[in-house]
Amino acid sequence: MGAWLRGWRPLLRLAWRDVRRARARSALVLALVALPVLAVTTALVLTATADVTGDEAPERRLGAADARIRVEGLARVGQTADPDRGSAFGEGLRDDLTLAGVGDVLGREVRGIEWESTELSVLVDGRGVRAAGEWIDLRDPLTTGLATLDEGRLPEAPGEVMVNRALADRGPGVGETLTLVDGSTLEVVGVGEDAESRAFPHLWSPQRPDGVPEAQGTTWLVEAGPVTWDEVRALNDRGAFVLSRAVLADPPSAAELHPEVSDGEADDALVAAVVLIVVMVLIEVVLLAGPAFAVTARRQARTLALMAAVGATPAQARRAVLAVAVVLGGLAAVGGVVLGIGLAAALLPFLARWSGSYPGPFDVPWALVLGVACCGLLAALLAAAAPAWLASRADVVAVLAGRRGDAAPSRRSPVLGLLLFAAGVALAVAGTRQDSYGENWVALAAVVCVLGMVLLVPVVLGLLARLGARLPLPLRYAVRDAVRHRTRTVPAVAAVAATVCGVVALGISTSSDAAQSRETYTPQLRHGEAVLVASEATPEQWERAEEVLRAELPEADVSVVTGVPAPTGEGDVHVAYRPPATSEDTWLLGGVGSTLGTTDVVAERIPAALRGLDAAGRARGDAALAQGRVVVFTDEPVEADRVVVTATSYDGRSGEEEVLADEVTLPAAYVVVAEDGGTPFAVLPPASAEELGLPVATTSLHVAGAELDRDRERAVSEAVAATLPWSHLYVERGYFADDFDELVAWVLGALGAVLMVGGTLTVTLLALSDARPDLATLSAVGASPRTRRAVAASYALVVGGTGAVLGALVGFVPGVAAAVTLTRDSYAGPQQVVGPFVEVPWLMIAVVVLLLPLLTAGVVALATRSQLPLVARVD
Amino acid sequence: MTARQQHALLALTHVSRVHGTGATEVRALRDVSFEVAPGELVALMGPSGSGKSTLLHVAGGLDQPTGGSVAVDGTDLSSLGQAERARLRRTTIGYVFQDFNLIPALTAEENVALPGELHGLRSGEAREAARAALAELGVADLADRFPDDLSGGQQQRVAIARAVAGERRLILADEPTGALDTSTGEQILRLLRERCDAGAAGVLVTHEARHAAWADRVVFLRDGVVVDEADAGLTGLAGMTGAR
């Protein structure tokens, strides 16, 4: 081992000197390796810092208290060190734990204050704005750290309130009055900020205003000395979640946790995705840095031959090239990490200002960062591997005699390439047949295909050279030179191809995904109509909301939809319908919709808002309702004129069930609806609903005939929120592409273009610097400056064009496979499979394959110096 | 086997080297046999393309003969693998080239120490041997200079130091004075002669008859064939015109 390491010393010394001599080339490799390391390190540090976990900044959640204890009436709970990761166990509910009870469990005296949090709506300019209400006395020292006071004073009495800047900027400031949606008012005495979030409107008051509904559960901040993990477990057994300062600082091991509560295992799919991304980035970096190492190895050829003459073995020659990778990779990894951490530190204040929440203490996840640095080093080593291998096989005598000593190309690697490519195709096909995780198979297939393609690039270039005999001189020269210098051309072409492959694959899969969304889009309402739904609203609130709608949308036709209210936290009523003489689990509808806020409409006519049934069906329904029959919707015709209805109510607080109607048979009419209609189960005449004992209320307001653009939609929503805080206005606009998806596609496309152009430029410039003697000879025999530009541009065209065509072809494999996997299970209706969708974005592919290489060639032609200093041919 | 063959440090027996096949076939060496004993300096003369350099590459194991055998210090090179031949070049054989061929990124001392370091010697040990070799050749004061900062004669002295450092006994010199002025060239040849007098075996490829005069024997090559072999003292200038 010692001798082996000693063997590296002169090689590393040689590499270090070489790196310093060839500054431009070294800088190129350094940048290629260091930039991804820097970017990932910055992202890791920012994420780790933004993520306030464990014992980082406990005062933001605990204030100065020893623990935060919360009871939600559950019988028994389990949790990790952080109660946000916890769950309830056992049956039943219990509401008996008090602050004194906490003291009993801990066996010592406990001082605590109650802290209630609810969301509420406040009125700003007559419109409803949601805000977080913290009902706690901030003057108590236990709350130190939860919030800061920036202006005015802390609220002392009920009716006094401190608001945060986000709310103060929109509404009342210190000395002014804040109005809640119920009309009650609070006096703003201070402006401050929450320790965790500042983007969302916040307000603090010692006591919850009367108009604001009571929060579920109770929270205390307690002063009780360090609360140990055993004590946390004891409190868990009494149904309390505990955030303990002592436990955060010294969290329990995984073995001490309840088996059903874990610290969150890594998501397999996520891990697979991350691994794939790392592999693809690694491949890209390796391919981009490869040409630089190929040139390095060529420049070193004579040194290597000399070393061989003085007794270096082929392995030592190989290591001499790898040593350059060790030096550059090491420098790039260390530099990337250091700069990445520095950049993160520099960006942190901007990020904090922009994100609306406060980052935690500066946090460098060293293990991950080290892994990233190792990946950087590995990328450099892999990039140098092929040039090193070829350099070690060079003909020493030929090199010493001043000739090129390239070894013959391997005959095995194209075969291996074909095998790998075939394996990739097989994997992709297999992926499309998987029931789950098929997309992981396809992603793996993409990697295998790209690896196979890399090995096939020399063959393609060879074919091109053979076809090149008839090309004009600049192109012919470029093709021949590209083939002659395989070691630098192949990785560059492969880098471009890999990039294009990725872009094409992603392009096909995203546009197919979009095609699926477009084709299978199910409108909830007729185009242009809107519906307002709300939960837990009183009849008066509904009336006022209706008035607001009519006032805001005078041209619209507003109608009230009544029915059995949708489930809420308080409970729900479930109604089941089946034709007589069928089993209990008979389903009449494949898809049920609650667009109108209910699945059981109660009305005397079929609501105009209902879609999915034709005029005849509507007429039949209206007639049946007029006769007092229940209109039951169904996918398939049903021959029956009665329906068996069962209704059950469930109390969310007590967990008790009550049967309202047990197998009651009523006269009915069955109306067939379109499969994707999203219709409710049934429309019941009011008399039938009463007979069944069903609760009936307004469930939504339907709006037709209004021009609702996005601005008007927001204005109407906020106006309604002033009376109906928990409401949602849905406007049917048909299918439209998700802005975010489009943005992602554009960013990926731009990144691909940058990589592609960058890769082409890199290798073209390297090639041109390498080919200076040849170009000088060309000039000497009378080539015009224009010829020189044309040769340079041709070089870019050969590399970019070959890579783009090859990559696009290969990209179809994972692209189509991913499209099939993602869109195979597309349903137009419950039984109607319409997938898979495969849509090829031809325009994008044309841009990538035709336009970008031409563009790059143009840039190269413009950037090439037409005057060349005369270079003597020196070996 | 003659007594000379028995004691020879380098023995080529019926060596031939053919490049390419068919129409492109070039016979660089044909049935070449000669030996070099310790203490002996053999000059190899012949016109361009006569196979001198090929012979030197074959003798040092950088190239493989297509026929016949090459033995260094009694070991048949064809029985050795690439790594073992490389080892032989680190321990027994030293090359000196016309254009010095020092590695520009390494100092004089590091260039001379390179074979030793490649051989796995401790850095200090290899440098010590290198300094000794440089001192022997009278260039100890140049140890820390880079090749670019040395004159041609100085570079060639360093190159010879690299070829002899660490007790290597076979020196293969390919026109070592070709790039030097006359007086510097003479100094270099004197050094080579001294090394051989001290017990090394030397092969000197040269164009010039007066350089051959430093040798014990002269072997004439033409078109890959040994056409004459004579003691240097006797040949005088016979055949020199042909060699030129």
PDB file of N, CA and C in Angstrom, chain A residues 104-182:
ATOM      1  N   ASP A 104     -50.072  16.166  37.654  1.00  0.00           N
ATOM      2  CA  ASP A 104     -50.168  14.857  38.309  1.00  0.00           C
ATOM      3  C   ASP A 104     -49.315  13.821  37.571  1.00  0.00           C
ATOM      4  N   VAL A 105     -49.394  13.849  36.235  1.00  0.00           N
ATOM      5  CA  VAL A 105     -48.629  12.869  35.446  1.00  0.00           C
ATOM      6  C   VAL A 105     -47.138  13.085  35.659  1.00  0.00           C
ATOM      7  N   LEU A 106     -46.737  14.363  35.682  1.00  0.00           N
ATOM      8  CA  LEU A 106     -45.309  14.649  35.824  1.00  0.00           C
ATOM      9  C   LEU A 106     -44.848  14.491  37.267  1.00  0.00           C
ATOM     10  N   GLY A 107     -45.805  14.522  38.187  1.00  0.00           N
ATOM     11  CA  GLY A 107     -45.450  14.365  39.594  1.00  0.00           C
ATOM     12  C   GLY A 107     -44.779  15.595  40.170  1.00  0.00           C
ATOM     13  N   ARG A 108     -45.053  16.747  39.606  1.00  0.00           N
ATOM     14  CA  ARG A 108     -44.492  17.974  40.171  1.00  0.00           C
ATOM     15  C   ARG A 108     -45.393  19.149  39.816  1.00  0.00           C
ATOM     16  N   GLU A 109     -45.089  20.261  40.436  1.00  0.00           N
ATOM     17  CA  GLU A 109     -45.940  21.425  40.205  1.00  0.00           C
ATOM     18  C   GLU A 109     -45.642  22.010  38.838  1.00  0.00           C
ATOM     19  N   VAL A 110     -46.700  22.400  38.130  1.00  0.00           N
ATOM     20  CA  VAL A 110     -46.555  22.879  36.770  1.00  0.00           C
ATOM     21  C   VAL A 110     -47.255  24.213  36.639  1.00  0.00           C
ATOM     22  N   ARG A 111     -46.530  25.182  36.078  1.00  0.00           N
ATOM     23  CA  ARG A 111     -47.205  26.437  35.790  1.00  0.00           C
ATOM     24  C   ARG A 111     -47.390  26.505  34.280  1.00  0.00           C
ATOM     25  N   GLY A 112     -48.524  26.960  33.812  1.00  0.00           N
ATOM     26  CA  GLY A 112     -48.723  26.995  32.375  1.00  0.00           C
ATOM     27  C   GLY A 112     -49.698  28.062  31.958  1.00  0.00           C
ATOM     28  N   ILE A 113     -49.658  28.421  30.703  1.00  0.00           N
ATOM     29  CA  ILE A 113     -50.672  29.325  30.161  1.00  0.00           C
ATOM     30  C   ILE A 113     -51.294  28.673  28.939  1.00  0.00           C
ATOM     31  N   GLU A 114     -52.567  29.007  28.723  1.00  0.00           N
ATOM     32  CA  GLU A 114     -53.274  28.408  27.611  1.00  0.00           C
ATOM     33  C   GLU A 114     -52.973  29.185  26.326  1.00  0.00           C
ATOM     34  N   TRP A 115     -52.925  28.458  25.262  1.00  0.00           N
ATOM     35  CA  TRP A 115     -52.609  29.057  23.953  1.00  0.00           C
ATOM     36  C   TRP A 115     -53.556  28.451  22.944  1.00  0.00           C
ATOM     37  N   GLU A 116     -54.454  29.276  22.457  1.00  0.00           N
ATOM     38  CA  GLU A 116     -55.433  28.795  21.501  1.00  0.00           C
ATOM     39  C   GLU A 116     -55.109  29.386  20.132  1.00  0.00           C
ATOM     40  N   SER A 117     -55.201  28.551  19.105  1.00  0.00           N
ATOM     41  CA  SER A 117     -54.951  29.046  17.742  1.00  0.00           C
ATOM     42  C   SER A 117     -56.142  28.714  16.872  1.00  0.00           C
ATOM     43  N   THR A 118     -56.666  29.715  16.169  1.00  0.00           N
ATOM     44  CA  THR A 118     -57.728  29.430  15.204  1.00  0.00           C
ATOM     45  C   THR A 118     -57.512  30.294  13.980  1.00  0.00           C
ATOM     46  N   GLU A 119     -58.089  29.839  12.894  1.00  0.00           N
ATOM     47  CA  GLU A 119     -58.038  30.666  11.705  1.00  0.00           C
ATOM     48  C   GLU A 119     -59.339  31.473  11.690  1.00  0.00           C
ATOM     49  N   LEU A 120     -59.278  32.704  11.243  1.00  0.00           N
ATOM     50  CA  LEU A 120     -60.487  33.510  11.221  1.00  0.00           C
ATOM     51  C   LEU A 120     -60.455  34.425  10.013  1.00  0.00           C
ATOM     52  N   SER A 121     -61.567  35.062   9.735  1.00  0.00           N
ATOM     53  CA  SER A 121     -61.607  36.005   8.624  1.00  0.00           C
ATOM     54  C   SER A 121     -61.808  37.402   9.155  1.00  0.00           C
ATOM     55  N   VAL A 122     -60.987  38.331   8.670  1.00  0.00           N
ATOM     56  CA  VAL A 122     -61.142  39.725   9.069  1.00  0.00           C
ATOM     57  C   VAL A 122     -61.567  40.515   7.839  1.00  0.00           C
ATOM     58  N   LEU A 123     -62.189  41.642   8.083  1.00  0.00           N
ATOM     59  CA  LEU A 123     -62.651  42.452   6.964  1.00  0.00           C
ATOM     60  C   LEU A 123     -61.611  43.505   6.611  1.00  0.00           C
ATOM     61  N   VAL A 124     -61.211  43.507   5.355  1.00  0.00           N
ATOM     62  CA  VAL A 124     -60.302  44.546   4.875  1.00  0.00           C
ATOM     63  C   VAL A 124     -60.984  45.160   3.658  1.00  0.00           C
ATOM     64  N   ASP A 125     -61.337  46.420   3.751  1.00  0.00           N
ATOM     65  CA  ASP A 125     -62.051  47.116   2.669  1.00  0.00           C
ATOM     66  C   ASP A 125     -63.315  46.369   2.262  1.00  0.00           C
ATOM     67  N   GLY A 126     -64.024  45.860   3.245  1.00  0.00           N
ATOM     68  CA  GLY A 126     -65.279  45.191   2.955  1.00  0.00           C
ATOM     69  C   GLY A 126     -65.128  43.797   2.392  1.00  0.00           C
ATOM     70  N   ARG A 127     -63.904  43.304   2.302  1.00  0.00           N
ATOM     71  CA  ARG A 127     -63.697  41.961   1.768  1.00  0.00           C
ATOM     72  C   ARG A 127     -63.085  41.072   2.843  1.00  0.00           C
ATOM     73  N   GLY A 128     -63.361  39.775   2.746  1.00  0.00           N
ATOM     74  CA  GLY A 128     -62.882  38.839   3.773  1.00  0.00           C
ATOM     75  C   GLY A 128     -61.448  38.428   3.518  1.00  0.00           C
ATOM     76  N   VAL A 129     -60.602  38.528   4.530  1.00  0.00           N
ATOM     77  CA  VAL A 129     -59.212  38.082   4.417  1.00  0.00           C
ATOM     78  C   VAL A 129     -58.954  37.089   5.536  1.00  0.00           C
ATOM     79  N   ARG A 130     -58.402  35.948   5.190  1.00  0.00           N
ATOM     80  CA  ARG A 130     -58.120  34.943   6.225  1.00  0.00           C
ATOM     81  C   ARG A 130     -56.862  35.292   6.992  1.00  0.00           C
ATOM     82  N   ALA A 131     -56.897  34.992   8.280  1.00  0.00           N
ATOM     83  CA  ALA A 131     -55.749  35.300   9.127  1.00  0.00           C
ATOM     84  C   ALA A 131     -55.625  34.224  10.193  1.00  0.00           C
ATOM     85  N   ALA A 132     -54.418  34.089  10.738  1.00  0.00           N
ATOM     86  CA  ALA A 132     -54.198  33.153  11.835  1.00  0.00           C
ATOM     87  C   ALA A 132     -54.351  33.914  13.135  1.00  0.00           C
ATOM     88  N   GLY A 133     -55.209  33.431  14.007  1.00  0.00           N
ATOM     89  CA  GLY A 133     -55.408  34.079  15.306  1.00  0.00           C
ATOM     90  C   GLY A 133     -54.701  33.292  16.397  1.00  0.00           C
ATOM     91  N   GLU A 134     -53.856  33.986  17.163  1.00  0.00           N
ATOM     92  CA  GLU A 134     -53.165  33.331  18.276  1.00  0.00           C
ATOM     93  C   GLU A 134     -53.725  33.953  19.554  1.00  0.00           C
ATOM     94  N   TRP A 135     -54.476  33.172  20.327  1.00  0.00           N
ATOM     95  CA  TRP A 135     -55.106  33.710  21.534  1.00  0.00           C
ATOM     96  C   TRP A 135     -54.240  33.336  22.718  1.00  0.00           C
ATOM     97  N   ILE A 136     -53.296  34.228  22.995  1.00  0.00           N
ATOM     98  CA  ILE A 136     -52.324  33.967  24.057  1.00  0.00           C
ATOM     99  C   ILE A 136     -51.863  35.306  24.604  1.00  0.00           C
ATOM    100  N   ASP A 137     -51.530  35.330  25.879  1.00  0.00           N
ATOM    101  CA  ASP A 137     -51.077  36.578  26.504  1.00  0.00           C
ATOM    102  C   ASP A 137     -49.576  36.702  26.304  1.00  0.00           C
ATOM    103  N   LEU A 138     -49.201  37.538  25.355  1.00  0.00           N
ATOM    104  CA  LEU A 138     -47.784  37.642  25.014  1.00  0.00           C
ATOM    105  C   LEU A 138     -46.958  38.324  26.101  1.00  0.00           C
ATOM    106  N   ARG A 139     -47.654  38.889  27.109  1.00  0.00           N
ATOM    107  CA  ARG A 139     -46.882  39.519  28.187  1.00  0.00           C
ATOM    108  C   ARG A 139     -46.280  38.477  29.112  1.00  0.00           C
ATOM    109  N   ASP A 140     -46.800  37.268  29.045  1.00  0.00           N
ATOM    110  CA  ASP A 140     -46.273  36.215  29.923  1.00  0.00           C
ATOM    111  C   ASP A 140     -44.861  35.844  29.475  1.00  0.00           C
ATOM    112  N   PRO A 141     -43.892  35.803  30.418  1.00  0.00           N
ATOM    113  CA  PRO A 141     -42.507  35.487  30.018  1.00  0.00           C
ATOM    114  C   PRO A 141     -42.383  34.142  29.290  1.00  0.00           C
ATOM    115  N   LEU A 142     -43.317  33.213  29.540  1.00  0.00           N
ATOM    116  CA  LEU A 142     -43.234  31.915  28.864  1.00  0.00           C
ATOM    117  C   LEU A 142     -43.324  32.055  27.339  1.00  0.00           C
ATOM    118  N   THR A 143     -43.891  33.155  26.864  1.00  0.00           N
ATOM    119  CA  THR A 143     -44.096  33.298  25.420  1.00  0.00           C
ATOM    120  C   THR A 143     -42.905  33.949  24.729  1.00  0.00           C
ATOM    121  N   THR A 144     -41.871  34.294  25.501  1.00  0.00           N
ATOM    122  CA  THR A 144     -40.720  34.977  24.903  1.00  0.00           C
ATOM    123  C   THR A 144     -40.155  34.168  23.735  1.00  0.00           C
ATOM    124  N   GLY A 145     -40.095  34.782  22.576  1.00  0.00           N
ATOM    125  CA  GLY A 145     -39.531  34.093  21.405  1.00  0.00           C
ATOM    126  C   GLY A 145     -40.581  33.687  20.397  1.00  0.00           C
ATOM    127  N   LEU A 146     -41.858  33.646  20.811  1.00  0.00           N
ATOM    128  CA  LEU A 146     -42.903  33.240  19.868  1.00  0.00           C
ATOM    129  C   LEU A 146     -43.173  34.332  18.837  1.00  0.00           C
ATOM    130  N   ALA A 147     -43.088  35.569  19.326  1.00  0.00           N
ATOM    131  CA  ALA A 147     -43.381  36.687  18.435  1.00  0.00           C
ATOM    132  C   ALA A 147     -42.611  37.899  18.919  1.00  0.00           C
ATOM    133  N   THR A 148     -42.411  38.850  18.033  1.00  0.00           N
ATOM    134  CA  THR A 148     -41.712  40.070  18.421  1.00  0.00           C
ATOM    135  C   THR A 148     -42.637  41.254  18.233  1.00  0.00           C
ATOM    136  N   LEU A 149     -42.456  42.258  19.059  1.00  0.00           N
ATOM    137  CA  LEU A 149     -43.245  43.490  18.939  1.00  0.00           C
ATOM    138  C   LEU A 149     -42.374  44.533  18.256  1.00  0.00           C
ATOM    139  N   ASP A 150     -42.881  45.087  17.147  1.00  0.00           N
ATOM    140  CA  ASP A 150     -42.083  46.062  16.407  1.00  0.00           C
ATOM    141  C   ASP A 150     -42.581  47.486  16.618  1.00  0.00           C
ATOM    142  N   GLU A 151     -43.869  47.630  16.954  1.00  0.00           N
ATOM    143  CA  GLU A 151     -44.458  48.964  17.000  1.00  0.00           C
ATOM    144  C   GLU A 151     -45.618  48.906  17.979  1.00  0.00           C
ATOM    145  N   GLY A 152     -45.845  49.990  18.724  1.00  0.00           N
ATOM    146  CA  GLY A 152     -46.958  50.021  19.663  1.00  0.00           C
ATOM    147  C   GLY A 152     -46.634  49.198  20.902  1.00  0.00           C
ATOM    148  N   ARG A 153     -47.667  48.541  21.463  1.00  0.00           N
ATOM    149  CA  ARG A 153     -47.458  47.742  22.676  1.00  0.00           C
ATOM    150  C   ARG A 153     -48.159  46.402  22.527  1.00  0.00           C
ATOM    151  N   LEU A 154     -47.881  45.515  23.471  1.00  0.00           N
ATOM    152  CA  LEU A 154     -48.524  44.200  23.431  1.00  0.00           C
ATOM    153  C   LEU A 154     -49.969  44.333  23.890  1.00  0.00           C
ATOM    154  N   PRO A 155     -50.862  43.536  23.328  1.00  0.00           N
ATOM    155  CA  PRO A 155     -52.251  43.583  23.771  1.00  0.00           C
ATOM    156  C   PRO A 155     -52.359  43.090  25.216  1.00  0.00           C
ATOM    157  N   GLU A 156     -53.149  43.803  26.049  1.00  0.00           N
ATOM    158  CA  GLU A 156     -53.259  43.443  27.463  1.00  0.00           C
ATOM    159  C   GLU A 156     -54.656  42.964  27.811  1.00  0.00           C
ATOM    160  N   ALA A 157     -55.651  43.588  27.192  1.00  0.00           N
ATOM    161  CA  ALA A 157     -57.032  43.280  27.581  1.00  0.00           C
ATOM    162  C   ALA A 157     -57.749  42.606  26.431  1.00  0.00           C
ATOM    163  N   PRO A 158     -58.818  41.867  26.708  1.00  0.00           N
ATOM    164  CA  PRO A 158     -59.647  41.336  25.636  1.00  0.00           C
ATOM    165  C   PRO A 158     -60.089  42.488  24.745  1.00  0.00           C
ATOM    166  N   GLY A 159     -60.104  42.278  23.450  1.00  0.00           N
ATOM    167  CA  GLY A 159     -60.491  43.362  22.556  1.00  0.00           C
ATOM    168  C   GLY A 159     -59.300  44.121  22.032  1.00  0.00           C
ATOM    169  N   GLU A 160     -58.135  43.861  22.613  1.00  0.00           N
ATOM    170  CA  GLU A 160     -56.919  44.476  22.079  1.00  0.00           C
ATOM    171  C   GLU A 160     -56.180  43.424  21.255  1.00  0.00           C
ATOM    172  N   VAL A 161     -55.494  43.882  20.221  1.00  0.00           N
ATOM    173  CA  VAL A 161     -54.870  42.908  19.331  1.00  0.00           C
ATOM    174  C   VAL A 161     -53.570  43.455  18.763  1.00  0.00           C
ATOM    175  N   MET A 162     -52.607  42.519  18.574  1.00  0.00           N
ATOM    176  CA  MET A 162     -51.380  42.861  17.837  1.00  0.00           C
ATOM    177  C   MET A 162     -51.491  42.167  16.482  1.00  0.00           C
ATOM    178  N   VAL A 163     -51.175  42.880  15.405  1.00  0.00           N
ATOM    179  CA  VAL A 163     -51.241  42.274  14.076  1.00  0.00           C
ATOM    180  C   VAL A 163     -49.841  42.241  13.488  1.00  0.00           C
ATOM    181  N   ASN A 164     -49.649  41.369  12.497  1.00  0.00           N
ATOM    182  CA  ASN A 164     -48.321  41.365  11.866  1.00  0.00           C
ATOM    183  C   ASN A 164     -48.309  42.302  10.670  1.00  0.00           C
ATOM    184  N   ARG A 165     -47.134  42.502  10.120  1.00  0.00           N
ATOM    185  CA  ARG A 165     -46.958  43.484   9.059  1.00  0.00           C
ATOM    186  C   ARG A 165     -47.816  43.121   7.841  1.00  0.00           C
ATOM    187  N   ALA A 166     -47.900  41.813   7.566  1.00  0.00           N
ATOM    188  CA  ALA A 166     -48.659  41.384   6.385  1.00  0.00           C
ATOM    189  C   ALA A 166     -50.115  41.827   6.481  1.00  0.00           C
ATOM    190  N   LEU A 167     -50.645  41.834   7.711  1.00  0.00           N
ATOM    191  CA  LEU A 167     -52.032  42.266   7.906  1.00  0.00           C
ATOM    192  C   LEU A 167     -52.112  43.786   8.006  1.00  0.00           C
ATOM    193  N   ALA A 168     -51.145  44.371   8.718  1.00  0.00           N
ATOM    194  CA  ALA A 168     -51.165  45.823   8.909  1.00  0.00           C
ATOM    195  C   ALA A 168     -51.036  46.537   7.571  1.00  0.00           C
ATOM    196  N   ASP A 169     -50.245  45.935   6.650  1.00  0.00           N
ATOM    197  CA  ASP A 169     -50.058  46.574   5.345  1.00  0.00           C
ATOM    198  C   ASP A 169     -51.348  46.613   4.534  1.00  0.00           C
ATOM    199  N   ARG A 170     -52.246  45.668   4.801  1.00  0.00           N
ATOM    200  CA  ARG A 170     -53.495  45.636   4.037  1.00  0.00           C
ATOM    201  C   ARG A 170     -54.626  46.341   4.778  1.00  0.00           C
ATOM    202  N   GLY A 171     -54.483  46.402   6.112  1.00  0.00           N
ATOM    203  CA  GLY A 171     -55.614  46.900   6.886  1.00  0.00           C
ATOM    204  C   GLY A 171     -55.202  47.930   7.927  1.00  0.00           C
ATOM    205  N   PRO A 172     -55.803  47.834   9.078  1.00  0.00           N
ATOM    206  CA  PRO A 172     -55.587  48.866  10.097  1.00  0.00           C
ATOM    207  C   PRO A 172     -54.229  48.771  10.766  1.00  0.00           C
ATOM    208  N   GLY A 173     -53.668  49.939  11.095  1.00  0.00           N
ATOM    209  CA  GLY A 173     -52.425  50.002  11.836  1.00  0.00           C
ATOM    210  C   GLY A 173     -52.701  50.315  13.300  1.00  0.00           C
ATOM    211  N   VAL A 174     -51.631  50.626  14.046  1.00  0.00           N
ATOM    212  CA  VAL A 174     -51.757  50.868  15.479  1.00  0.00           C
ATOM    213  C   VAL A 174     -52.738  52.028  15.720  1.00  0.00           C
ATOM    214  N   GLY A 175     -53.638  51.825  16.681  1.00  0.00           N
ATOM    215  CA  GLY A 175     -54.604  52.853  17.047  1.00  0.00           C
ATOM    216  C   GLY A 175     -55.883  52.769  16.233  1.00  0.00           C
ATOM    217  N   GLU A 176     -55.887  51.872  15.238  1.00  0.00           N
ATOM    218  CA  GLU A 176     -57.093  51.752  14.412  1.00  0.00           C
ATOM    219  C   GLU A 176     -57.879  50.505  14.826  1.00  0.00           C
ATOM    220  N   THR A 177     -58.988  50.323  14.140  1.00  0.00           N
ATOM    221  CA  THR A 177     -59.890  49.245  14.534  1.00  0.00           C
ATOM    222  C   THR A 177     -59.928  48.159  13.472  1.00  0.00           C
ATOM    223  N   LEU A 178     -59.862  46.920  13.966  1.00  0.00           N
ATOM    224  CA  LEU A 178     -59.911  45.774  13.065  1.00  0.00           C
ATOM    225  C   LEU A 178     -61.296  45.147  13.186  1.00  0.00           C
ATOM    226  N   THR A 179     -61.945  44.927  12.046  1.00  0.00           N
ATOM    227  CA  THR A 179     -63.291  44.361  12.082  1.00  0.00           C
ATOM    228  C   THR A 179     -63.252  42.908  11.611  1.00  0.00           C
ATOM    229  N   LEU A 180     -63.945  42.056  12.381  1.00  0.00           N
ATOM    230  CA  LEU A 180     -64.029  40.649  11.966  1.00  0.00           C
ATOM    231  C   LEU A 180     -65.253  40.478  11.076  1.00  0.00           C
ATOM    232  N   VAL A 181     -65.385  39.320  10.426  1.00  0.00           N
ATOM    233  CA  VAL A 181     -66.501  39.154   9.491  1.00  0.00           C
ATOM    234  C   VAL A 181     -67.862  39.171  10.189  1.00  0.00           C
ATOM    235  N   ASP A 182     -67.866  38.838  11.482  1.00  0.00           N
ATOM    236  CA  ASP A 182     -69.165  38.871  12.169  1.00  0.00           C
ATOM    237  C   ASP A 182     -69.520  40.284  12.614  1.00  0.00           C
TER     238      ASP A 182
END
